[in-house]
Amino acid sequence: MPIKLFVVDDHYMVIEGIRALLQNETAIIWLGHATNAASCMAFLQQQLPDVVLMDINLPDKSGID
């Protein structure tokens, strides 16, 4: 069963770099990305990824919180 991944980072270049590294991985499904905590929380109300890869320095809230 593939791993469902969601990425949260405020730098688009980081998001695209991670996506490029993982695009050929058949064991990972890219669910999407968010650039701030509010967008992340809205997404998580709709879908449940297996893994959230999150920056801890987001513009609107700490990724640790």
Short mmCIF file of N, CA, C and O in Angstrom, two decimals:
data_model
loop_
_atom_site.label_atom_id
_atom_site.label_comp_id
_atom_site.label_asym_id
_atom_site.label_seq_id
_atom_site.Cartn_x
_atom_site.Cartn_y
_atom_site.Cartn_z
N MET A 1 0.85 -1.18 0.00
CA MET A 1 0.00 0.00 0.00
C MET A 1 0.89 1.25 0.00
O MET A 1 1.77 1.39 0.85
N PRO A 2 0.67 2.17 -0.93
CA PRO A 2 1.51 3.37 -1.01
C PRO A 2 1.30 4.31 0.18
O PRO A 2 0.22 4.37 0.77
N ILE A 3 2.33 5.07 0.50
CA ILE A 3 2.30 6.06 1.57
C ILE A 3 1.73 7.36 1.00
O ILE A 3 2.19 7.84 -0.03
N LYS A 4 0.74 7.93 1.68
CA LYS A 4 0.15 9.19 1.27
C LYS A 4 0.89 10.34 1.95
O LYS A 4 0.92 10.42 3.18
N LEU A 5 1.49 11.22 1.15
CA LEU A 5 2.35 12.29 1.65
C LEU A 5 1.74 13.66 1.41
O LEU A 5 1.20 13.94 0.34
N PHE A 6 1.88 14.54 2.41
CA PHE A 6 1.48 15.95 2.29
C PHE A 6 2.65 16.79 2.79
O PHE A 6 3.23 16.49 3.83
N VAL A 7 3.00 17.83 2.04
CA VAL A 7 4.17 18.66 2.37
C VAL A 7 3.70 20.07 2.73
O VAL A 7 2.85 20.65 2.05
N VAL A 8 4.29 20.62 3.81
CA VAL A 8 3.98 21.97 4.24
C VAL A 8 5.29 22.75 4.36
O VAL A 8 6.15 22.42 5.17
N ASP A 9 5.44 23.76 3.52
CA ASP A 9 6.64 24.61 3.55
C ASP A 9 6.28 25.93 2.89
O ASP A 9 5.51 25.95 1.93
N ASP A 10 6.82 27.03 3.38
CA ASP A 10 6.50 28.33 2.81
C ASP A 10 7.42 28.71 1.65
O ASP A 10 7.29 29.79 1.08
N HIS A 11 8.33 27.83 1.28
CA HIS A 11 9.21 28.06 0.15
C HIS A 11 8.83 27.12 -0.99
O HIS A 11 9.00 25.90 -0.88
N TYR A 12 8.33 27.71 -2.08
CA TYR A 12 7.86 26.91 -3.20
C TYR A 12 8.97 26.06 -3.81
O TYR A 12 8.74 24.95 -4.27
N MET A 13 10.20 26.58 -3.78
CA MET A 13 11.34 25.84 -4.34
C MET A 13 11.58 24.54 -3.56
O MET A 13 11.90 23.52 -4.16
N VAL A 14 11.40 24.57 -2.27
CA VAL A 14 11.55 23.37 -1.44
C VAL A 14 10.46 22.36 -1.80
O VAL A 14 10.73 21.17 -1.97
N ILE A 15 9.23 22.84 -1.90
CA ILE A 15 8.12 21.95 -2.26
C ILE A 15 8.38 21.28 -3.60
O ILE A 15 8.23 20.06 -3.74
N GLU A 16 8.76 22.06 -4.59
CA GLU A 16 9.01 21.51 -5.91
C GLU A 16 10.22 20.57 -5.93
O GLU A 16 10.23 19.58 -6.66
N GLY A 17 11.23 20.86 -5.12
CA GLY A 17 12.38 19.96 -5.02
C GLY A 17 12.00 18.61 -4.45
O GLY A 17 12.42 17.57 -4.96
N ILE A 18 11.20 18.62 -3.39
CA ILE A 18 10.75 17.37 -2.79
C ILE A 18 9.87 16.60 -3.78
O ILE A 18 10.01 15.39 -3.94
N ARG A 19 8.99 17.32 -4.45
CA ARG A 19 8.12 16.67 -5.43
C ARG A 19 8.95 16.03 -6.56
O ARG A 19 8.69 14.91 -6.98
N ALA A 20 9.97 16.75 -7.02
CA ALA A 20 10.83 16.22 -8.10
C ALA A 20 11.57 14.96 -7.65
O ALA A 20 11.71 14.01 -8.41
N LEU A 21 12.04 14.96 -6.41
CA LEU A 21 12.74 13.79 -5.89
C LEU A 21 11.84 12.57 -5.78
O LEU A 21 12.28 11.44 -5.93
N LEU A 22 10.57 12.80 -5.50
CA LEU A 22 9.65 11.68 -5.23
C LEU A 22 8.72 11.32 -6.38
O LEU A 22 7.97 10.36 -6.28
N GLN A 23 8.78 12.05 -7.49
CA GLN A 23 7.81 11.85 -8.55
C GLN A 23 7.82 10.46 -9.18
O GLN A 23 6.80 9.99 -9.66
N ASN A 24 8.94 9.78 -9.14
CA ASN A 24 9.01 8.44 -9.73
C ASN A 24 8.86 7.31 -8.71
O ASN A 24 8.98 6.14 -9.07
N GLU A 25 8.61 7.68 -7.47
CA GLU A 25 8.44 6.68 -6.41
C GLU A 25 7.02 6.13 -6.46
O GLU A 25 6.06 6.86 -6.22
N THR A 26 6.88 4.87 -6.77
CA THR A 26 5.55 4.26 -6.86
C THR A 26 4.96 3.97 -5.48
O THR A 26 3.75 3.76 -5.37
N ALA A 27 5.80 3.97 -4.45
CA ALA A 27 5.31 3.67 -3.11
C ALA A 27 4.83 4.92 -2.37
O ALA A 27 4.44 4.85 -1.21
N ILE A 28 4.87 6.09 -3.04
CA ILE A 28 4.46 7.35 -2.42
C ILE A 28 3.43 8.04 -3.30
O ILE A 28 3.64 8.23 -4.49
N ILE A 29 2.32 8.43 -2.69
CA ILE A 29 1.30 9.22 -3.37
C ILE A 29 1.37 10.64 -2.84
O ILE A 29 1.25 10.88 -1.64
N TRP A 30 1.59 11.59 -3.74
CA TRP A 30 1.66 13.01 -3.37
C TRP A 30 0.24 13.53 -3.27
O TRP A 30 -0.46 13.70 -4.25
N LEU A 31 -0.21 13.82 -2.03
CA LEU A 31 -1.56 14.33 -1.85
C LEU A 31 -1.66 15.82 -2.12
O LEU A 31 -2.72 16.32 -2.47
N GLY A 32 -0.56 16.53 -1.92
CA GLY A 32 -0.57 17.96 -2.15
C GLY A 32 0.39 18.67 -1.24
O GLY A 32 1.24 18.06 -0.59
N HIS A 33 0.24 20.01 -1.19
CA HIS A 33 1.12 20.81 -0.36
C HIS A 33 0.38 22.04 0.14
O HIS A 33 -0.66 22.41 -0.39
N ALA A 34 0.94 22.65 1.16
CA ALA A 34 0.43 23.91 1.70
C ALA A 34 1.63 24.80 1.99
O ALA A 34 2.73 24.31 2.24
N THR A 35 1.39 26.11 1.97
CA THR A 35 2.48 27.05 2.23
C THR A 35 2.33 27.75 3.57
O THR A 35 3.15 28.60 3.92
N ASN A 36 1.30 27.39 4.33
CA ASN A 36 1.15 27.94 5.68
C ASN A 36 0.32 26.98 6.53
O ASN A 36 -0.28 26.03 6.02
N ALA A 37 0.29 27.26 7.82
CA ALA A 37 -0.40 26.36 8.75
C ALA A 37 -1.91 26.34 8.53
O ALA A 37 -2.55 25.30 8.64
N ALA A 38 -2.49 27.49 8.21
CA ALA A 38 -3.94 27.56 8.00
C ALA A 38 -4.37 26.67 6.83
O ALA A 38 -5.36 25.94 6.94
N SER A 39 -3.63 26.73 5.74
CA SER A 39 -3.95 25.87 4.59
C SER A 39 -3.77 24.41 4.92
O SER A 39 -4.54 23.56 4.48
N CYS A 40 -2.76 24.11 5.71
CA CYS A 40 -2.51 22.73 6.13
C CYS A 40 -3.68 22.21 6.95
O CYS A 40 -4.18 21.11 6.70
N MET A 41 -4.13 22.99 7.92
CA MET A 41 -5.23 22.56 8.77
C MET A 41 -6.52 22.37 7.98
O MET A 41 -7.27 21.43 8.22
N ALA A 42 -6.76 23.24 7.01
CA ALA A 42 -7.94 23.09 6.16
C ALA A 42 -7.87 21.80 5.35
O ALA A 42 -8.87 21.08 5.21
N PHE A 43 -6.69 21.49 4.83
CA PHE A 43 -6.51 20.26 4.07
C PHE A 43 -6.74 19.04 4.96
O PHE A 43 -7.41 18.08 4.56
N LEU A 44 -6.19 19.08 6.17
CA LEU A 44 -6.29 17.93 7.07
C LEU A 44 -7.72 17.67 7.54
O LEU A 44 -8.03 16.57 8.00
N GLN A 45 -8.59 18.63 7.41
CA GLN A 45 -10.00 18.41 7.73
C GLN A 45 -10.69 17.61 6.64
O GLN A 45 -11.73 17.00 6.87
N GLN A 46 -10.10 17.60 5.44
CA GLN A 46 -10.69 16.90 4.30
C GLN A 46 -10.05 15.54 4.02
O GLN A 46 -10.72 14.61 3.59
N GLN A 47 -8.73 15.44 4.23
CA GLN A 47 -8.01 14.20 3.92
C GLN A 47 -7.04 13.88 5.04
O GLN A 47 -6.61 14.77 5.78
N LEU A 48 -6.66 12.62 5.12
CA LEU A 48 -5.75 12.17 6.16
C LEU A 48 -4.53 11.51 5.53
O LEU A 48 -4.59 10.34 5.13
N PRO A 49 -3.42 12.25 5.42
CA PRO A 49 -2.20 11.64 4.87
C PRO A 49 -1.56 10.71 5.90
O PRO A 49 -1.83 10.81 7.10
N ASP A 50 -0.71 9.83 5.42
CA ASP A 50 0.06 8.97 6.32
C ASP A 50 1.24 9.74 6.90
O ASP A 50 1.63 9.51 8.04
N VAL A 51 1.82 10.63 6.08
CA VAL A 51 3.00 11.40 6.49
C VAL A 51 2.79 12.86 6.12
O VAL A 51 2.37 13.18 5.01
N VAL A 52 3.09 13.76 7.07
CA VAL A 52 3.12 15.19 6.81
C VAL A 52 4.55 15.64 7.01
O VAL A 52 5.10 15.52 8.11
N LEU A 53 5.16 16.13 5.96
CA LEU A 53 6.52 16.66 6.01
C LEU A 53 6.37 18.17 6.16
O LEU A 53 5.93 18.85 5.24
N MET A 54 6.72 18.71 7.35
CA MET A 54 6.39 20.09 7.67
C MET A 54 7.61 20.90 8.09
O MET A 54 8.41 20.46 8.92
N ASP A 55 7.70 22.09 7.53
CA ASP A 55 8.68 23.08 7.95
C ASP A 55 8.28 23.57 9.34
O ASP A 55 7.09 23.75 9.62
N ILE A 56 9.24 23.81 10.22
CA ILE A 56 8.89 24.30 11.55
C ILE A 56 8.83 25.82 11.61
O ILE A 56 8.35 26.38 12.57
N ASN A 57 9.27 26.51 10.55
CA ASN A 57 9.23 27.97 10.50
C ASN A 57 8.25 28.43 9.43
O ASN A 57 8.64 28.82 8.34
N LEU A 58 6.98 28.39 9.75
CA LEU A 58 5.94 28.83 8.83
C LEU A 58 5.58 30.28 9.11
O LEU A 58 5.76 30.77 10.23
N PRO A 59 5.04 31.01 8.13
CA PRO A 59 4.77 32.42 8.32
C PRO A 59 3.65 32.74 9.32
O PRO A 59 3.69 33.78 9.98
N ASP A 60 2.68 31.86 9.48
CA ASP A 60 1.54 32.17 10.32
C ASP A 60 1.52 31.43 11.66
O ASP A 60 0.77 31.79 12.56
N LYS A 61 2.33 30.39 11.79
CA LYS A 61 2.35 29.61 13.03
C LYS A 61 3.57 28.70 13.00
O LYS A 61 4.03 28.32 11.93
N SER A 62 4.04 28.32 14.14
CA SER A 62 5.17 27.40 14.20
C SER A 62 4.72 26.02 13.74
O SER A 62 3.64 25.56 14.11
N GLY A 63 5.53 25.37 12.92
CA GLY A 63 5.24 24.02 12.48
C GLY A 63 5.24 23.03 13.63
O GLY A 63 4.65 21.96 13.53
N ILE A 64 5.89 23.37 14.70
CA ILE A 64 5.90 22.50 15.88
C ILE A 64 4.54 22.51 16.56
O ILE A 64 4.06 21.49 17.04
N ASP A 65 3.90 23.68 16.59
CA ASP A 65 2.57 23.78 17.20
C ASP A 65 1.56 22.98 16.42
O ASP A 65 0.66 22.38 16.92
#
